[in-house]
Short mmCIF file of C-alpha atoms and ligand atoms in Angstrom, two decimals:
data_model
loop_
_atom_site.label_atom_id
_atom_site.label_comp_id
_atom_site.label_asym_id
_atom_site.label_seq_id
_atom_site.Cartn_x
_atom_site.Cartn_y
_atom_site.Cartn_z
CA UNK A 1 146.05 102.99 66.88
CA UNK A 2 144.43 100.69 64.39
CA UNK A 3 145.91 98.34 61.79
CA UNK A 4 147.75 95.07 61.20
CA UNK A 5 150.10 94.79 64.17
CA UNK A 6 153.25 92.68 64.08
CA UNK A 7 153.58 90.92 67.46
CA UNK A 8 156.06 88.19 68.50
CA UNK A 9 153.19 85.73 67.90
CA UNK A 10 152.47 86.97 64.38
CA UNK A 11 150.18 89.54 62.79
CA UNK A 12 147.11 90.76 64.69
CA UNK A 13 144.42 92.77 62.93
CA UNK A 14 143.20 95.12 65.62
CA UNK A 15 144.11 97.94 67.98
CA UNK A 16 147.20 98.88 69.96
CA UNK A 17 146.57 100.98 73.09
CA UNK A 18 149.15 103.17 74.82
CA UNK A 19 149.54 103.06 78.58
CA UNK A 20 148.95 106.78 79.09
CA UNK A 21 151.76 108.71 80.72
CA UNK A 22 154.27 105.84 80.85
CA UNK A 23 155.58 105.80 77.27
CA UNK A 24 154.69 102.10 77.11
CA UNK A 25 152.30 99.85 75.28
CA UNK A 26 149.10 99.14 77.23
CA UNK A 27 147.33 96.29 75.48
CA UNK A 28 146.94 94.86 72.01
CA UNK A 29 143.58 93.42 70.95
CA UNK A 30 142.32 91.92 67.72
CA UNK A 31 142.24 88.74 65.71
CA UNK A 32 145.15 86.86 64.17
CA UNK A 33 145.75 87.90 60.58
CA UNK A 34 146.92 85.36 58.05
CA UNK A 35 150.29 86.20 56.48
CA UNK A 36 148.45 85.91 53.15
CA UNK A 37 146.00 88.67 54.07
CA UNK A 38 146.25 91.37 51.41
CA UNK A 39 146.92 94.24 53.85
CA UNK A 40 147.34 96.77 51.11
CA UNK A 41 144.06 95.92 49.44
CA UNK A 42 142.33 96.14 52.80
CA UNK A 43 143.89 99.59 53.21
CA UNK A 44 145.16 98.72 56.70
CA UNK A 45 148.42 100.27 57.85
CA UNK A 46 151.09 97.90 59.11
CA UNK A 47 152.24 98.60 62.65
CA UNK A 48 155.75 97.29 63.39
CA UNK A 49 158.34 97.74 66.16
CA UNK A 50 160.52 100.87 65.91
CA UNK A 51 163.88 100.32 64.26
CA UNK A 52 167.07 99.99 66.33
CA UNK A 53 170.29 101.11 64.62
CA UNK A 54 173.41 99.95 66.46
CA UNK A 55 175.88 101.55 64.01
CA UNK A 56 175.22 105.10 62.80
CA UNK A 57 177.56 108.09 62.60
CA UNK A 58 175.33 110.91 61.40
CA UNK A 59 172.35 112.14 59.46
CA UNK A 60 170.59 115.31 58.36
CA UNK A 61 173.94 117.03 57.71
CA UNK A 62 175.21 116.33 61.26
CA UNK A 63 178.06 114.02 62.33
CA UNK A 64 178.09 112.88 65.96
CA UNK A 65 181.85 113.55 66.25
CA UNK A 66 180.81 117.24 66.22
CA UNK A 67 179.18 116.85 69.64
CA UNK A 68 175.85 116.87 71.42
CA UNK A 69 173.87 119.23 69.13
CA UNK A 70 174.92 117.17 66.11
CA UNK A 71 173.91 113.94 67.85
CA UNK A 72 170.45 115.36 68.64
CA UNK A 73 170.08 116.48 65.00
CA UNK A 74 170.97 113.05 63.61
CA UNK A 75 168.64 111.37 66.11
CA UNK A 76 165.82 113.57 64.74
CA UNK A 77 166.57 112.75 61.10
CA UNK A 78 166.69 109.00 61.71
CA UNK A 79 163.50 109.07 63.83
CA UNK A 80 161.70 110.49 60.79
CA UNK A 81 162.81 107.31 59.02
CA UNK A 82 161.48 105.02 61.75
CA UNK A 83 164.54 104.63 64.01
CA UNK A 84 163.38 104.79 67.62
CA UNK A 85 166.70 104.06 69.31
CA UNK A 86 170.33 104.06 68.23
CA UNK A 87 173.96 103.88 69.28
CA UNK A 88 175.98 107.01 68.47
CA UNK A 89 178.98 105.59 66.66
CA UNK A 90 182.35 107.28 66.99
CA UNK A 91 185.16 107.28 64.44
CA UNK A 92 188.70 106.21 65.18
CA UNK A 93 190.37 109.36 66.49
CA UNK A 94 193.26 110.49 68.72
CA UNK A 95 192.64 110.28 72.48
CA UNK A 96 192.28 114.05 72.94
CA UNK A 97 189.43 114.07 70.39
CA UNK A 98 187.70 110.97 71.79
CA UNK A 99 187.91 112.42 75.33
CA UNK A 100 185.96 115.53 74.36
CA UNK A 101 183.52 113.72 72.06
CA UNK A 102 182.65 110.92 74.50
CA UNK A 103 182.03 113.38 77.34
CA UNK A 104 179.67 115.36 75.06
CA UNK A 105 177.84 112.33 73.69
CA UNK A 106 177.56 110.76 77.15
CA UNK A 107 175.38 113.70 78.23
CA UNK A 108 172.91 113.08 75.39
CA UNK A 109 172.72 109.38 76.32
CA UNK A 110 171.37 110.42 79.73
CA UNK A 111 168.70 112.75 78.26
CA UNK A 112 165.06 111.99 77.37
CA UNK A 113 164.71 111.55 73.60
CA UNK A 114 163.02 114.91 72.86
CA UNK A 115 161.76 114.81 69.27
CA UNK A 116 164.33 112.26 68.04
CA UNK A 117 165.36 108.66 68.61
CA UNK A 118 166.49 107.49 72.07
CA UNK A 119 170.30 107.40 72.23
CA UNK A 120 171.00 104.12 74.01
CA UNK A 121 174.75 104.61 74.27
CA UNK A 122 177.93 104.58 72.26
CA UNK A 123 179.40 102.24 69.67
CA UNK A 124 183.17 102.82 69.71
CA UNK A 125 184.34 101.96 66.19
CA UNK A 126 188.03 101.79 66.93
CA UNK A 127 190.54 103.10 67.72
CA UNK A 128 191.80 99.53 68.30
CA UNK A 129 191.52 98.49 64.65
CA UNK A 130 194.02 97.32 62.07
CA UNK A 131 195.73 100.19 60.20
CA UNK A 132 195.82 97.82 57.20
CA UNK A 133 191.98 97.71 57.04
CA UNK A 134 190.94 101.25 57.89
CA UNK A 135 188.15 101.38 55.33
CA UNK A 136 187.07 104.99 55.70
CA UNK A 137 188.45 105.37 59.21
CA UNK A 138 191.24 107.96 59.60
CA UNK A 139 194.72 106.68 60.36
CA UNK A 140 194.51 106.99 64.15
CA UNK A 141 194.45 103.27 64.92
CA UNK A 142 195.99 102.43 68.30
CA UNK A 143 197.12 99.49 70.42
CA UNK A 144 194.92 99.23 73.53
CA UNK A 145 196.17 100.20 76.96
CA UNK A 146 193.97 99.06 79.82
CA UNK A 147 193.85 102.41 81.63
CA UNK A 148 192.91 104.25 78.46
CA UNK A 149 190.07 101.81 77.76
CA UNK A 150 188.73 102.14 81.31
CA UNK A 151 188.96 105.91 80.98
CA UNK A 152 186.80 105.87 77.83
CA UNK A 153 184.25 103.65 79.56
CA UNK A 154 184.01 106.19 82.40
CA UNK A 155 183.07 109.02 80.02
CA UNK A 156 179.97 107.55 78.38
CA UNK A 157 177.81 104.41 78.36
CA UNK A 158 179.72 102.37 75.79
CA UNK A 159 177.59 99.39 74.65
CA UNK A 160 179.55 98.11 71.62
CA UNK A 161 183.26 98.19 70.72
CA UNK A 162 184.59 97.32 67.26
CA UNK A 163 188.19 96.09 67.28
CA UNK A 164 190.66 93.98 65.33
CA UNK A 165 191.58 90.89 67.39
CA UNK A 166 195.00 90.50 65.78
CA UNK A 167 196.21 93.78 67.30
CA UNK A 168 198.57 93.20 70.18
CA UNK A 169 196.67 93.22 73.48
CA UNK A 170 193.17 92.93 72.05
CA UNK A 171 192.40 89.43 73.34
CA UNK A 172 192.83 90.63 76.93
CA UNK A 173 190.76 93.68 76.08
CA UNK A 174 187.95 91.50 74.71
CA UNK A 175 187.74 89.58 77.97
CA UNK A 176 187.75 92.81 80.01
CA UNK A 177 184.95 94.39 77.95
CA UNK A 178 182.85 91.23 77.78
CA UNK A 179 182.99 90.95 81.58
CA UNK A 180 181.43 94.41 81.75
CA UNK A 181 178.57 93.43 79.46
CA UNK A 182 179.94 95.35 76.46
CA UNK A 183 179.44 93.65 73.08
CA UNK A 184 182.78 93.28 71.33
CA UNK A 185 182.61 93.06 67.54
CA UNK A 186 185.36 92.10 65.14
CA UNK A 187 185.84 94.61 62.37
CA UNK A 188 188.38 96.64 60.39
CA UNK A 189 190.47 93.49 60.66
CA UNK A 190 192.76 91.20 58.68
CA UNK A 191 192.38 88.43 61.29
CA UNK A 192 192.89 84.86 60.18
CA UNK A 193 190.02 82.44 60.78
CA UNK A 194 191.94 81.07 63.78
CA UNK A 195 192.47 84.54 65.26
CA UNK A 196 188.80 85.41 64.82
CA UNK A 197 187.67 82.15 66.44
CA UNK A 198 190.12 82.83 69.30
CA UNK A 199 188.45 86.21 69.79
CA UNK A 200 185.01 84.59 69.94
CA UNK A 201 186.37 82.19 72.58
CA UNK A 202 187.54 85.21 74.61
CA UNK A 203 184.03 86.70 74.59
CA UNK A 204 183.63 88.60 71.30
CA UNK A 205 179.95 88.57 70.35
CA UNK A 206 179.56 89.89 66.83
CA UNK A 207 181.00 91.23 63.59
CA UNK A 208 180.97 94.80 62.29
CA UNK A 209 179.53 95.40 58.81
CA UNK A 210 180.02 91.78 57.76
CA UNK A 211 182.16 91.44 54.61
CA UNK A 212 183.26 95.11 54.58
CA UNK A 213 186.75 95.97 55.89
CA UNK A 214 187.51 92.39 57.01
CA UNK A 215 189.52 89.40 55.77
CA UNK A 216 187.33 87.61 53.18
CA UNK A 217 186.39 83.93 52.94
CA UNK A 218 188.86 82.03 50.76
CA UNK A 219 188.52 78.27 50.75
CA UNK A 220 191.96 77.64 52.28
CA UNK A 221 192.02 80.84 54.34
CA UNK A 222 188.50 81.44 55.66
CA UNK A 223 189.37 84.73 57.39
CA UNK A 224 187.07 86.76 59.60
CA UNK A 225 184.16 86.29 57.18
CA UNK A 226 184.57 82.49 57.40
CA UNK A 227 184.62 82.67 61.22
CA UNK A 228 181.42 84.73 61.15
CA UNK A 229 179.60 82.38 58.78
CA UNK A 230 180.77 79.29 60.68
CA UNK A 231 180.25 80.46 64.27
CA UNK A 232 178.44 83.77 64.77
CA UNK A 233 174.95 84.00 66.20
CA UNK A 234 174.80 87.79 65.70
CA UNK A 235 176.35 90.07 63.07
CA UNK A 236 175.79 93.46 61.51
CA UNK A 237 175.26 93.84 57.78
CA UNK A 238 174.72 97.03 55.73
CA UNK A 239 171.84 96.26 53.34
CA UNK A 240 172.06 99.32 51.09
CA UNK A 241 172.81 96.86 48.23
CA UNK A 242 176.01 98.83 47.51
CA UNK A 243 178.21 97.60 50.37
CA UNK A 244 177.26 93.93 49.95
CA UNK A 245 175.83 91.99 46.99
CA UNK A 246 172.32 90.57 47.65
CA UNK A 247 173.72 87.06 47.10
CA UNK A 248 176.25 87.58 49.90
CA UNK A 249 173.44 88.83 52.14
CA UNK A 250 171.43 85.68 51.34
CA UNK A 251 174.44 83.48 52.16
CA UNK A 252 174.81 85.24 55.51
CA UNK A 253 171.08 84.86 56.20
CA UNK A 254 171.45 81.07 55.90
CA UNK A 255 174.51 80.97 58.16
CA UNK A 256 173.95 83.60 60.90
CA UNK A 257 170.62 83.16 62.69
CA UNK A 258 170.43 86.68 64.12
CA UNK A 259 171.93 88.67 61.23
CA UNK A 260 170.72 92.24 61.81
CA UNK A 261 170.82 95.48 59.86
CA UNK A 262 172.74 98.66 60.58
CA UNK A 263 172.92 101.76 58.42
CA UNK A 264 176.51 102.91 59.10
CA UNK A 265 174.77 106.16 58.12
CA UNK A 266 176.67 109.41 57.78
CA UNK A 267 175.82 113.11 57.83
CA UNK A 268 174.78 112.68 54.17
CA UNK A 269 171.68 110.63 55.19
CA UNK A 270 168.55 112.52 54.19
CA UNK A 271 170.59 115.21 52.39
CA UNK A 272 171.20 116.18 48.75
CA UNK A 273 174.36 115.18 46.86
CA UNK A 274 177.46 117.11 47.96
CA UNK A 275 180.34 117.14 50.46
CA UNK A 276 179.87 116.19 54.13
CA UNK A 277 182.01 115.60 57.22
CA UNK A 278 182.70 112.08 58.51
CA UNK A 279 184.69 112.63 61.70
CA UNK A 280 187.83 114.47 60.60
CA UNK A 281 187.38 113.57 56.91
CA UNK A 282 185.42 115.02 54.02
CA UNK A 283 183.21 112.61 52.07
CA UNK A 284 181.14 113.07 48.93
CA UNK A 285 177.58 111.88 48.40
CA UNK A 286 176.67 110.94 44.82
CA UNK A 287 174.27 108.34 43.35
CA UNK A 288 173.27 107.09 46.80
CA UNK A 289 176.86 106.33 47.89
CA UNK A 290 179.24 108.20 50.19
CA UNK A 291 182.90 107.96 49.27
CA UNK A 292 186.34 109.31 50.16
CA UNK A 293 188.18 111.17 47.39
CA UNK A 294 189.92 107.88 46.37
CA UNK A 295 186.55 106.15 45.84
CA UNK A 296 186.51 104.07 49.07
CA UNK A 297 182.96 103.64 50.40
CA UNK A 298 182.75 105.79 53.54
CA UNK A 299 179.66 104.79 55.45
CA UNK A 300 176.31 105.06 53.76
CA UNK A 301 173.27 107.20 53.06
CA UNK A 302 171.05 104.37 54.23
CA UNK A 303 168.16 104.84 56.65
CA UNK A 304 166.51 101.94 58.47
CA UNK A 305 163.20 102.21 56.56
CA UNK A 306 165.12 101.76 53.31
CA UNK A 307 167.03 98.84 54.89
CA UNK A 308 163.67 97.17 55.63
CA UNK A 309 162.42 97.80 52.09
CA UNK A 310 165.66 96.45 50.61
CA UNK A 311 165.35 93.21 52.59
CA UNK A 312 161.78 92.78 51.37
CA UNK A 313 162.96 93.56 47.82
CA UNK A 314 165.51 90.72 47.95
CA UNK A 315 162.88 88.23 49.10
CA UNK A 316 162.39 88.38 52.88
CA UNK A 317 158.91 88.46 54.38
CA UNK A 318 158.00 91.72 56.10
CA UNK A 319 157.99 89.92 59.46
CA UNK A 320 161.50 88.51 58.92
CA UNK A 321 162.81 91.86 57.65
CA UNK A 322 161.27 93.59 60.69
CA UNK A 323 163.03 91.22 63.10
CA UNK A 324 166.35 92.15 61.51
CA UNK A 325 165.86 95.88 62.03
CA UNK A 326 164.23 95.72 65.48
CA UNK A 327 163.98 92.50 67.48
CA UNK A 328 167.43 91.05 66.84
CA UNK A 329 169.42 94.22 67.60
CA UNK A 330 167.36 94.58 70.82
CA UNK A 331 168.08 90.96 71.72
CA UNK A 332 171.78 91.45 71.00
CA UNK A 333 172.04 94.30 73.49
CA UNK A 334 169.74 92.56 75.99
CA UNK A 335 167.06 95.27 75.69
CA UNK A 336 164.03 93.32 76.94
CA UNK A 337 161.71 96.33 76.72
CA UNK A 338 162.35 97.24 73.08
CA UNK A 339 162.14 95.59 69.67
CA UNK A 340 158.79 93.86 70.24
CA UNK A 341 155.20 95.07 70.25
CA UNK A 342 153.95 93.57 73.54
CA UNK A 343 152.12 94.98 76.56
CA UNK A 344 154.57 96.69 78.91
CA UNK A 345 157.30 97.31 76.33
CA UNK A 346 158.28 100.86 75.35
CA UNK A 347 155.86 102.25 72.77
CA UNK A 348 158.56 102.42 70.07
CA UNK A 349 156.40 102.04 66.99
CA UNK A 350 156.50 102.60 63.24
CA UNK A 351 153.39 102.82 61.07
CA UNK A 352 154.01 101.80 57.45
CA UNK A 353 151.83 102.52 54.47
CA UNK A 354 151.16 100.10 51.61
CA UNK A 355 154.53 100.97 49.98
CA UNK A 356 156.35 100.35 53.30
CA UNK A 357 157.04 104.08 53.63
CA UNK A 358 157.02 105.47 57.17
CA UNK A 359 153.67 107.18 57.86
CA UNK A 360 154.46 107.87 61.54
CA UNK A 361 157.05 107.06 64.19
CA UNK A 362 156.46 106.95 67.96
CA UNK A 363 159.42 107.06 70.35
CA UNK A 364 158.39 105.95 73.85
CA UNK A 365 154.80 106.87 73.04
CA UNK A 366 155.51 110.34 71.60
CA UNK A 367 154.87 110.97 67.94
CA UNK A 368 157.95 112.22 66.08
CA UNK A 369 157.28 115.51 64.23
CA UNK A 370 157.38 115.07 60.44
ZN1 ZN B 401 180.99 102.94 60.75
#
């Protein structure tokens, strides 16, 4: 394919070749392109790494708590918006529900991607969260028990766990999960600054939808947000410009070097206004937002291509915005073969037109049907 290619060393105007039959990038050839080059005027498509969404619940009318067919459907919808790999994100739910769901979703994680995004694993959002900061999570928050946690881990490849560190037993849980290479994120929490810093010292690695459903930064009580801004290297943020004010995103960009985007997308992504399922709850999509009946924001309708456009709209360069939807989430999970356009990496690629709309997506070298 031909165009302006975003590589780790900057833009190259040239050609990207697939390594036939392997799903990987063969070689990239061309000449360095100046960031000032007017790509649009030259009519050259921009070729960027596929997007990696580490927090997404649904899309295309499907919610992954409904099982494997729903997960495949949401992976298709998000691939059409440039997402080439994702973590299926579960809702807080009773053990009997999580048992069935994780076993179902675990099967899809072991499949080839088909015509959707690669499902890299599971993001367990709860159940070990604070019942005082549920956000849109149902009231099934629980205190962790070691055997139950190990049981969940045996059902599916869990890569990320969101928990509230102030819940009794969670510090020990953080250490246990971190030892197994699982990224522990603080979220749905009323943790004090000190409790959040304690969690980071026990191995927590990130923060879940920074600012939303967590103790805010007050100047004498810096809370979980203060701990994130003062200490985090990685954190999620939802850049739909409804969950977080652009000024708060800019503040986080100055403080957290590897701030990366997630959609927290729901079944309502890519769908008309109306009612949708979010786990066991019903949510309503209207004016680009998804809410519970009481008005609480309940996930989003965001897709990763819109996240990229929103970052550019608030002032980021396309290269910086791209890193925050592809390279940094890959780095966070230690995925050396994704998130960068380099020879030997998976051919996870998005082609953007002059308006930064997705013209084509390739997942491991296969073009996603429109
Ligand atoms: Zn979520």
